[in-house]
């Protein structure tokens, strides 16, 4: 097992290195210059442009820029954002907690409620509850999250004023408020964006889990378990569910990076101060250092989630590591 | 009913569930209650641009943003501010700020006397040393390339005593006072002059700036908001609004939701379409304020062939075609459709912010018949009857490039396409990602470019795009008479207003572009604020003079 783990870890590192080089080169190859943008709505002199180009190292050949980037990366320095004028690592560190909170909450709801409902549907296959949940999950799955976000923000935040329409905290909350009140304030702001993202993701997880469970529930060993007189709960959760987890683990591996990079619209609609909106703006402005920093983070997450998925497979099914 | 009896009747597990639910909900409810008891004399302003580095000499490149300027104008005072007429020439239309007065010694020397009551937020007096330090940093192209360009005419700044500074210029010109006062606000030398210039951007000062303005720095919550507090003993007077929050929401719908959902008291620039304005108007707690904007939008005609810049453009090099396009467009209708009543057709490349707009001639109205005649005179006719003009077997087809990020331009481009179709010109819309659009524009790779620029208060900025050697002249437009008129207006020979108008007439005559829109921006402010004025120079610069309605204060007090 340990040899297998080392091999997989080395593969992950190599994948990350290739991703890094490709990201860097593709970014430079894409049309659009980060400094031309500055002259879009304001006259900018050639001298000023030259000085800015030198400041951000953009006057150097691409190879030199890549070498400088890798050297900085080794030191933990991702450079200075062209748009924000601040170190990229600081910017990412500032925005990461908000993204983790939003993404983590969605993942938690997704893989508790989604799994539970999926299993419940499979166990009650063909019954009224299954049909209802199928209709609900298909509706949720078909709903575009940015549209849903706009509707929820308008209806609940503006028309009914039940919850904040946007933001992550109330800036006017008294500074001597207790930790509980401040936490409560963040939770109030969290509800709508989490709801928006969760409705779609829970629906997807339910569909996957239901299909996987149905397949397992038809297998002979489940019939044997029932014939042995085991309770429905034991058959479902101890015998069937474990073997129905594989497709869901794959789904988890896919969701993990998407929740960091894929909530751009929802972050924008709810003015949620996460990485998604920061990275989206960096794309629009060709802010190379920030874009590289954000892309590396997502690449690391993709590689890490792939690695974790493989490890989870290996733990659940010895054939994976032996084969 | 006694709650004790009720709980005693419940099973233990159920009781625990309820207790857990209550424990979870209590902070939520308390937070909601606190949100409804907002401090009375505060203001939350929701903006699209986040302040990232609101330090005068550091606002270069991407940091020269509205978000930074808005906050910097609260923290740092300039020597003087533009007056109500926004007149940038001469010495008359300026309002004292850090400088209590100024005098002209000769045509190239200005002296400023600093207000002796002025203090930095740490209590240290503002002195001539601070002004010298700041201007010297700003004039260094290595530190501040943008500012050093803007201040290139300032030869030296010297101190006479502790509270007088003397500016000397390279030559006489009309905007000397404007250059000395507008571009950069003084920084505290006692906190910064020991730091090497390259370390300032990473210094503590950047995260806790000490300024001289009516508001001091409190905190920045990245990506969310920036909080400022009133300086109670400020020498210009104590601000009546105690606490100012600049809250960021990049997405326009999120900004509107914050405003309409009661989470913000004011919003800058309600974005088109007009339906957004109707939603705000429907909220009776809000008042709308129209402010002249610095934006001007136009169709820029490339006079050089995009495929070979050495050759003239095969269609647009002919002035008659360019004029025909202008005459074929009902620009008033376009502005009305996109901006409603909050826009105007400009005469020349002049936003509503520029003082030279006053007294300028009226823009030429649409004249489709004249446009058709002009096109016919250049040999364009509809030989095959397909509705599109052609000449020598080639259709009159032009590409209109625009960035896909601009809703206003996307909407207006469709209307332009339709209006020009009526006179036989086929327009292909090319919506490009912003950096790609901008790169092509800078390289002169376009037929017609849908440009929109943001101008500062000085008309001298027109040299960049509308003179033969201007750095932003991407379309190959060159009229020596325009160059000499602009130069004469900048130097201030005769009546600058007359000369500027003559320059605009000459630009309109040459039709290097069709100037489409100069909008007014619409701001929304809660009605509980009084004495509300919004300056086109810097939206919230007069905030320290606002007050809060006494009735509203008691309603909202904790």
mmCIF file of N, CA and C in Angstrom, chain A residues 135-212:
data_model
loop_
_atom_site.group_PDB
_atom_site.id
_atom_site.type_symbol
_atom_site.label_atom_id
_atom_site.label_comp_id
_atom_site.label_asym_id
_atom_site.label_seq_id
_atom_site.Cartn_x
_atom_site.Cartn_y
_atom_site.Cartn_z
ATOM 1 N N UNK A 135 -38.941 14.209 -9.028
ATOM 2 C CA UNK A 135 -39.394 15.454 -9.675
ATOM 3 C C UNK A 135 -38.642 16.647 -9.097
ATOM 4 N N UNK A 136 -38.536 16.681 -7.766
ATOM 5 C CA UNK A 136 -37.859 17.812 -7.113
ATOM 6 C C UNK A 136 -36.392 17.884 -7.529
ATOM 7 N N UNK A 137 -35.732 16.706 -7.532
ATOM 8 C CA UNK A 137 -34.299 16.720 -7.849
ATOM 9 C C UNK A 137 -34.061 17.116 -9.305
ATOM 10 N N UNK A 138 -34.941 16.674 -10.196
ATOM 11 C CA UNK A 138 -34.780 17.063 -11.610
ATOM 12 C C UNK A 138 -34.995 18.569 -11.777
ATOM 13 N N UNK A 139 -35.981 19.091 -11.051
ATOM 14 C CA UNK A 139 -36.232 20.539 -11.114
ATOM 15 C C UNK A 139 -35.004 21.290 -10.606
ATOM 16 N N UNK A 140 -34.480 20.855 -9.469
ATOM 17 C CA UNK A 140 -33.301 21.515 -8.898
ATOM 18 C C UNK A 140 -32.105 21.429 -9.823
ATOM 19 N N UNK A 141 -31.948 20.260 -10.433
ATOM 20 C CA UNK A 141 -30.793 20.030 -11.313
ATOM 21 C C UNK A 141 -30.866 20.917 -12.552
ATOM 22 N N UNK A 142 -32.102 21.171 -12.995
ATOM 23 C CA UNK A 142 -32.277 21.936 -14.239
ATOM 24 C C UNK A 142 -32.174 23.442 -14.006
ATOM 25 N N UNK A 143 -32.151 23.850 -12.756
ATOM 26 C CA UNK A 143 -32.186 25.289 -12.474
ATOM 27 C C UNK A 143 -30.788 25.897 -12.552
ATOM 28 N N UNK A 144 -30.578 26.926 -13.395
ATOM 29 C CA UNK A 144 -29.259 27.571 -13.429
ATOM 30 C C UNK A 144 -29.016 28.323 -12.112
ATOM 31 N N UNK A 145 -27.846 28.113 -11.517
ATOM 32 C CA UNK A 145 -27.630 28.673 -10.174
ATOM 33 C C UNK A 145 -27.614 30.200 -10.182
ATOM 34 N N UNK A 146 -27.115 30.829 -11.281
ATOM 35 C CA UNK A 146 -27.088 32.295 -11.258
ATOM 36 C C UNK A 146 -28.504 32.877 -11.294
ATOM 37 N N UNK A 147 -29.398 32.194 -12.033
ATOM 38 C CA UNK A 147 -30.790 32.653 -12.090
ATOM 39 C C UNK A 147 -31.454 32.471 -10.723
ATOM 40 N N UNK A 148 -31.226 31.285 -10.159
ATOM 41 C CA UNK A 148 -31.804 30.991 -8.851
ATOM 42 C C UNK A 148 -31.312 32.019 -7.827
ATOM 43 N N UNK A 149 -30.013 32.343 -7.905
ATOM 44 C CA UNK A 149 -29.430 33.326 -6.983
ATOM 45 C C UNK A 149 -30.103 34.680 -7.128
ATOM 46 N N UNK A 150 -30.318 35.108 -8.355
ATOM 47 C CA UNK A 150 -30.963 36.412 -8.585
ATOM 48 C C UNK A 150 -32.374 36.423 -7.993
ATOM 49 N N UNK A 151 -33.092 35.326 -8.206
ATOM 50 C CA UNK A 151 -34.473 35.254 -7.722
ATOM 51 C C UNK A 151 -34.503 35.258 -6.194
ATOM 52 N N UNK A 152 -33.633 34.442 -5.583
ATOM 53 C CA UNK A 152 -33.628 34.361 -4.116
ATOM 54 C C UNK A 152 -33.232 35.699 -3.498
ATOM 55 N N UNK A 153 -32.206 36.332 -4.078
ATOM 56 C CA UNK A 153 -31.744 37.618 -3.528
ATOM 57 C C UNK A 153 -32.853 38.659 -3.618
ATOM 58 N N UNK A 154 -33.544 38.670 -4.739
ATOM 59 C CA UNK A 154 -34.603 39.662 -4.915
ATOM 60 C C UNK A 154 -35.789 39.386 -3.990
ATOM 61 N N UNK A 155 -36.214 38.099 -3.992
ATOM 62 C CA UNK A 155 -37.431 37.760 -3.248
ATOM 63 C C UNK A 155 -37.195 37.815 -1.736
ATOM 64 N N UNK A 156 -36.167 37.098 -1.284
ATOM 65 C CA UNK A 156 -35.963 36.973 0.162
ATOM 66 C C UNK A 156 -35.205 38.172 0.735
ATOM 67 N N UNK A 157 -34.259 38.694 -0.069
ATOM 68 C CA UNK A 157 -33.439 39.798 0.434
ATOM 69 C C UNK A 157 -34.058 41.159 0.244
ATOM 70 N N UNK A 158 -34.704 41.384 -0.894
ATOM 71 C CA UNK A 158 -35.216 42.730 -1.187
ATOM 72 C C UNK A 158 -36.707 42.841 -0.878
ATOM 73 N N UNK A 159 -37.505 41.938 -1.426
ATOM 74 C CA UNK A 159 -38.956 42.067 -1.251
ATOM 75 C C UNK A 159 -39.390 41.751 0.179
ATOM 76 N N UNK A 160 -38.930 40.635 0.698
ATOM 77 C CA UNK A 160 -39.368 40.228 2.040
ATOM 78 C C UNK A 160 -38.400 40.682 3.139
ATOM 79 N N UNK A 161 -37.197 41.010 2.768
ATOM 80 C CA UNK A 161 -36.155 41.460 3.719
ATOM 81 C C UNK A 161 -35.989 40.493 4.901
ATOM 82 N N UNK A 162 -36.065 39.200 4.600
ATOM 83 C CA UNK A 162 -35.905 38.200 5.663
ATOM 84 C C UNK A 162 -34.427 37.947 5.949
ATOM 85 N N UNK A 163 -33.621 38.031 4.905
ATOM 86 C CA UNK A 163 -32.186 37.759 5.039
ATOM 87 C C UNK A 163 -31.427 38.792 4.216
ATOM 88 N N UNK A 164 -30.141 38.999 4.530
ATOM 89 C CA UNK A 164 -29.382 39.972 3.738
ATOM 90 C C UNK A 164 -29.323 39.547 2.272
ATOM 91 N N UNK A 165 -29.492 40.531 1.390
ATOM 92 C CA UNK A 165 -29.495 40.229 -0.045
ATOM 93 C C UNK A 165 -28.099 39.975 -0.576
ATOM 94 N N UNK A 166 -27.090 40.487 0.114
ATOM 95 C CA UNK A 166 -25.715 40.313 -0.379
ATOM 96 C C UNK A 166 -24.724 40.603 0.747
ATOM 97 N N UNK A 167 -23.459 40.273 0.473
ATOM 98 C CA UNK A 167 -22.390 40.536 1.443
ATOM 99 C C UNK A 167 -22.133 39.345 2.340
ATOM 100 N N UNK A 168 -21.127 39.492 3.209
ATOM 101 C CA UNK A 168 -20.769 38.396 4.114
ATOM 102 C C UNK A 168 -20.943 38.809 5.572
ATOM 103 N N UNK A 169 -20.945 40.103 5.818
ATOM 104 C CA UNK A 169 -21.195 40.555 7.185
ATOM 105 C C UNK A 169 -21.743 41.969 7.159
ATOM 106 N N UNK A 170 -22.457 42.309 8.223
ATOM 107 C CA UNK A 170 -23.016 43.650 8.315
ATOM 108 C C UNK A 170 -21.912 44.597 8.784
ATOM 109 N N UNK A 171 -21.527 45.583 7.958
ATOM 110 C CA UNK A 171 -20.424 46.453 8.350
ATOM 111 C C UNK A 171 -20.762 47.347 9.534
ATOM 112 N N UNK A 172 -22.052 47.495 9.827
ATOM 113 C CA UNK A 172 -22.435 48.381 10.927
ATOM 114 C C UNK A 172 -22.647 47.638 12.238
ATOM 115 N N UNK A 173 -22.412 46.338 12.203
ATOM 116 C CA UNK A 173 -22.567 45.563 13.436
ATOM 117 C C UNK A 173 -21.577 46.108 14.467
ATOM 118 N N UNK A 174 -22.083 46.342 15.659
ATOM 119 C CA UNK A 174 -21.237 46.956 16.689
ATOM 120 C C UNK A 174 -19.966 46.119 16.910
ATOM 121 N N UNK A 175 -18.841 46.823 17.046
ATOM 122 C CA UNK A 175 -17.568 46.101 17.184
ATOM 123 C C UNK A 175 -17.482 45.344 18.508
ATOM 124 N N UNK A 176 -18.329 45.731 19.496
ATOM 125 C CA UNK A 176 -18.279 44.991 20.772
ATOM 126 C C UNK A 176 -19.324 43.860 20.811
ATOM 127 N N UNK A 177 -19.866 43.495 19.655
ATOM 128 C CA UNK A 177 -20.806 42.362 19.626
ATOM 129 C C UNK A 177 -20.080 41.077 20.009
ATOM 130 N N UNK A 178 -20.835 40.168 20.607
ATOM 131 C CA UNK A 178 -20.219 38.910 21.032
ATOM 132 C C UNK A 178 -19.873 38.046 19.811
ATOM 133 N N UNK A 179 -19.020 37.061 20.049
ATOM 134 C CA UNK A 179 -18.613 36.152 18.973
ATOM 135 C C UNK A 179 -19.840 35.449 18.396
ATOM 136 N N UNK A 180 -20.782 35.091 19.301
ATOM 137 C CA UNK A 180 -21.982 34.376 18.853
ATOM 138 C C UNK A 180 -22.786 35.248 17.898
ATOM 139 N N UNK A 181 -22.906 36.531 18.227
ATOM 140 C CA UNK A 181 -23.687 37.431 17.375
ATOM 141 C C UNK A 181 -22.981 37.619 16.040
ATOM 142 N N UNK A 182 -21.658 37.764 16.083
ATOM 143 C CA UNK A 182 -20.918 37.947 14.826
ATOM 144 C C UNK A 182 -21.015 36.686 13.954
ATOM 145 N N UNK A 183 -20.961 35.518 14.638
ATOM 146 C CA UNK A 183 -21.113 34.258 13.889
ATOM 147 C C UNK A 183 -22.506 34.183 13.289
ATOM 148 N N UNK A 184 -23.493 34.569 14.108
ATOM 149 C CA UNK A 184 -24.875 34.575 13.631
ATOM 150 C C UNK A 184 -25.029 35.478 12.423
ATOM 151 N N UNK A 185 -24.335 36.612 12.450
ATOM 152 C CA UNK A 185 -24.415 37.560 11.333
ATOM 153 C C UNK A 185 -23.864 36.931 10.047
ATOM 154 N N UNK A 186 -22.720 36.251 10.171
ATOM 155 C CA UNK A 186 -22.134 35.600 8.984
ATOM 156 C C UNK A 186 -23.081 34.497 8.485
ATOM 157 N N UNK A 187 -23.666 33.750 9.431
ATOM 158 C CA UNK A 187 -24.576 32.660 9.029
ATOM 159 C C UNK A 187 -25.797 33.201 8.293
ATOM 160 N N UNK A 188 -26.305 34.338 8.749
ATOM 161 C CA UNK A 188 -27.457 34.949 8.056
ATOM 162 C C UNK A 188 -27.082 35.284 6.615
ATOM 163 N N UNK A 189 -25.875 35.831 6.453
ATOM 164 C CA UNK A 189 -25.429 36.185 5.105
ATOM 165 C C UNK A 189 -25.133 34.946 4.254
ATOM 166 N N UNK A 190 -24.819 33.856 4.944
ATOM 167 C CA UNK A 190 -24.413 32.635 4.239
ATOM 168 C C UNK A 190 -25.610 31.887 3.636
ATOM 169 N N UNK A 191 -26.785 32.087 4.247
ATOM 170 C CA UNK A 191 -27.935 31.234 3.894
ATOM 171 C C UNK A 191 -28.248 31.263 2.394
ATOM 172 N N UNK A 192 -28.420 32.454 1.831
ATOM 173 C CA UNK A 192 -28.869 32.519 0.431
ATOM 174 C C UNK A 192 -27.846 31.960 -0.560
ATOM 175 N N UNK A 193 -26.560 32.339 -0.471
ATOM 176 C CA UNK A 193 -25.618 31.732 -1.423
ATOM 177 C C UNK A 193 -25.493 30.220 -1.272
ATOM 178 N N UNK A 194 -25.546 29.734 -0.014
ATOM 179 C CA UNK A 194 -25.452 28.278 0.191
ATOM 180 C C UNK A 194 -26.679 27.585 -0.398
ATOM 181 N N UNK A 195 -27.825 28.192 -0.151
ATOM 182 C CA UNK A 195 -29.062 27.620 -0.683
ATOM 183 C C UNK A 195 -28.998 27.553 -2.214
ATOM 184 N N UNK A 196 -28.523 28.622 -2.812
ATOM 185 C CA UNK A 196 -28.450 28.686 -4.283
ATOM 186 C C UNK A 196 -27.567 27.569 -4.833
ATOM 187 N N UNK A 197 -26.385 27.422 -4.235
ATOM 188 C CA UNK A 197 -25.463 26.405 -4.742
ATOM 189 C C UNK A 197 -25.904 24.997 -4.362
ATOM 190 N N UNK A 198 -26.519 24.872 -3.179
ATOM 191 C CA UNK A 198 -26.857 23.535 -2.682
ATOM 192 C C UNK A 198 -28.005 22.907 -3.455
ATOM 193 N N UNK A 199 -28.978 23.713 -3.816
ATOM 194 C CA UNK A 199 -30.162 23.147 -4.488
ATOM 195 C C UNK A 199 -29.727 22.373 -5.732
ATOM 196 N N UNK A 200 -28.805 22.958 -6.479
ATOM 197 C CA UNK A 200 -28.342 22.291 -7.695
ATOM 198 C C UNK A 200 -27.477 21.075 -7.359
ATOM 199 N N UNK A 201 -26.554 21.258 -6.404
ATOM 200 C CA UNK A 201 -25.603 20.167 -6.144
ATOM 201 C C UNK A 201 -26.262 18.997 -5.408
ATOM 202 N N UNK A 202 -27.195 19.306 -4.505
ATOM 203 C CA UNK A 202 -27.890 18.216 -3.794
ATOM 204 C C UNK A 202 -28.683 17.376 -4.798
ATOM 205 N N UNK A 203 -29.314 18.070 -5.723
ATOM 206 C CA UNK A 203 -30.106 17.353 -6.737
ATOM 207 C C UNK A 203 -29.219 16.380 -7.514
ATOM 208 N N UNK A 204 -28.009 16.828 -7.852
ATOM 209 C CA UNK A 204 -27.098 15.959 -8.619
ATOM 210 C C UNK A 204 -26.681 14.755 -7.773
ATOM 211 N N UNK A 205 -26.327 15.020 -6.526
ATOM 212 C CA UNK A 205 -25.882 13.928 -5.652
ATOM 213 C C UNK A 205 -27.006 12.911 -5.432
ATOM 214 N N UNK A 206 -28.211 13.425 -5.250
ATOM 215 C CA UNK A 206 -29.364 12.524 -5.066
ATOM 216 C C UNK A 206 -29.504 11.582 -6.262
ATOM 217 N N UNK A 207 -29.395 12.136 -7.461
ATOM 218 C CA UNK A 207 -29.562 11.326 -8.668
ATOM 219 C C UNK A 207 -28.498 10.218 -8.714
ATOM 220 N N UNK A 208 -27.255 10.609 -8.454
ATOM 221 C CA UNK A 208 -26.149 9.628 -8.494
ATOM 222 C C UNK A 208 -26.347 8.541 -7.439
ATOM 223 N N UNK A 209 -26.649 9.003 -6.209
ATOM 224 C CA UNK A 209 -26.744 8.051 -5.107
ATOM 225 C C UNK A 209 -27.910 7.088 -5.308
ATOM 226 N N UNK A 210 -29.007 7.614 -5.802
ATOM 227 C CA UNK A 210 -30.186 6.777 -6.037
ATOM 228 C C UNK A 210 -29.852 5.682 -7.064
ATOM 229 N N UNK A 211 -29.229 6.091 -8.175
ATOM 230 C CA UNK A 211 -28.913 5.125 -9.237
ATOM 231 C C UNK A 211 -27.954 4.047 -8.715
ATOM 232 N N UNK A 212 -26.921 4.484 -7.969
ATOM 233 C CA UNK A 212 -25.926 3.529 -7.460
ATOM 234 C C UNK A 212 -26.563 2.556 -6.466
#
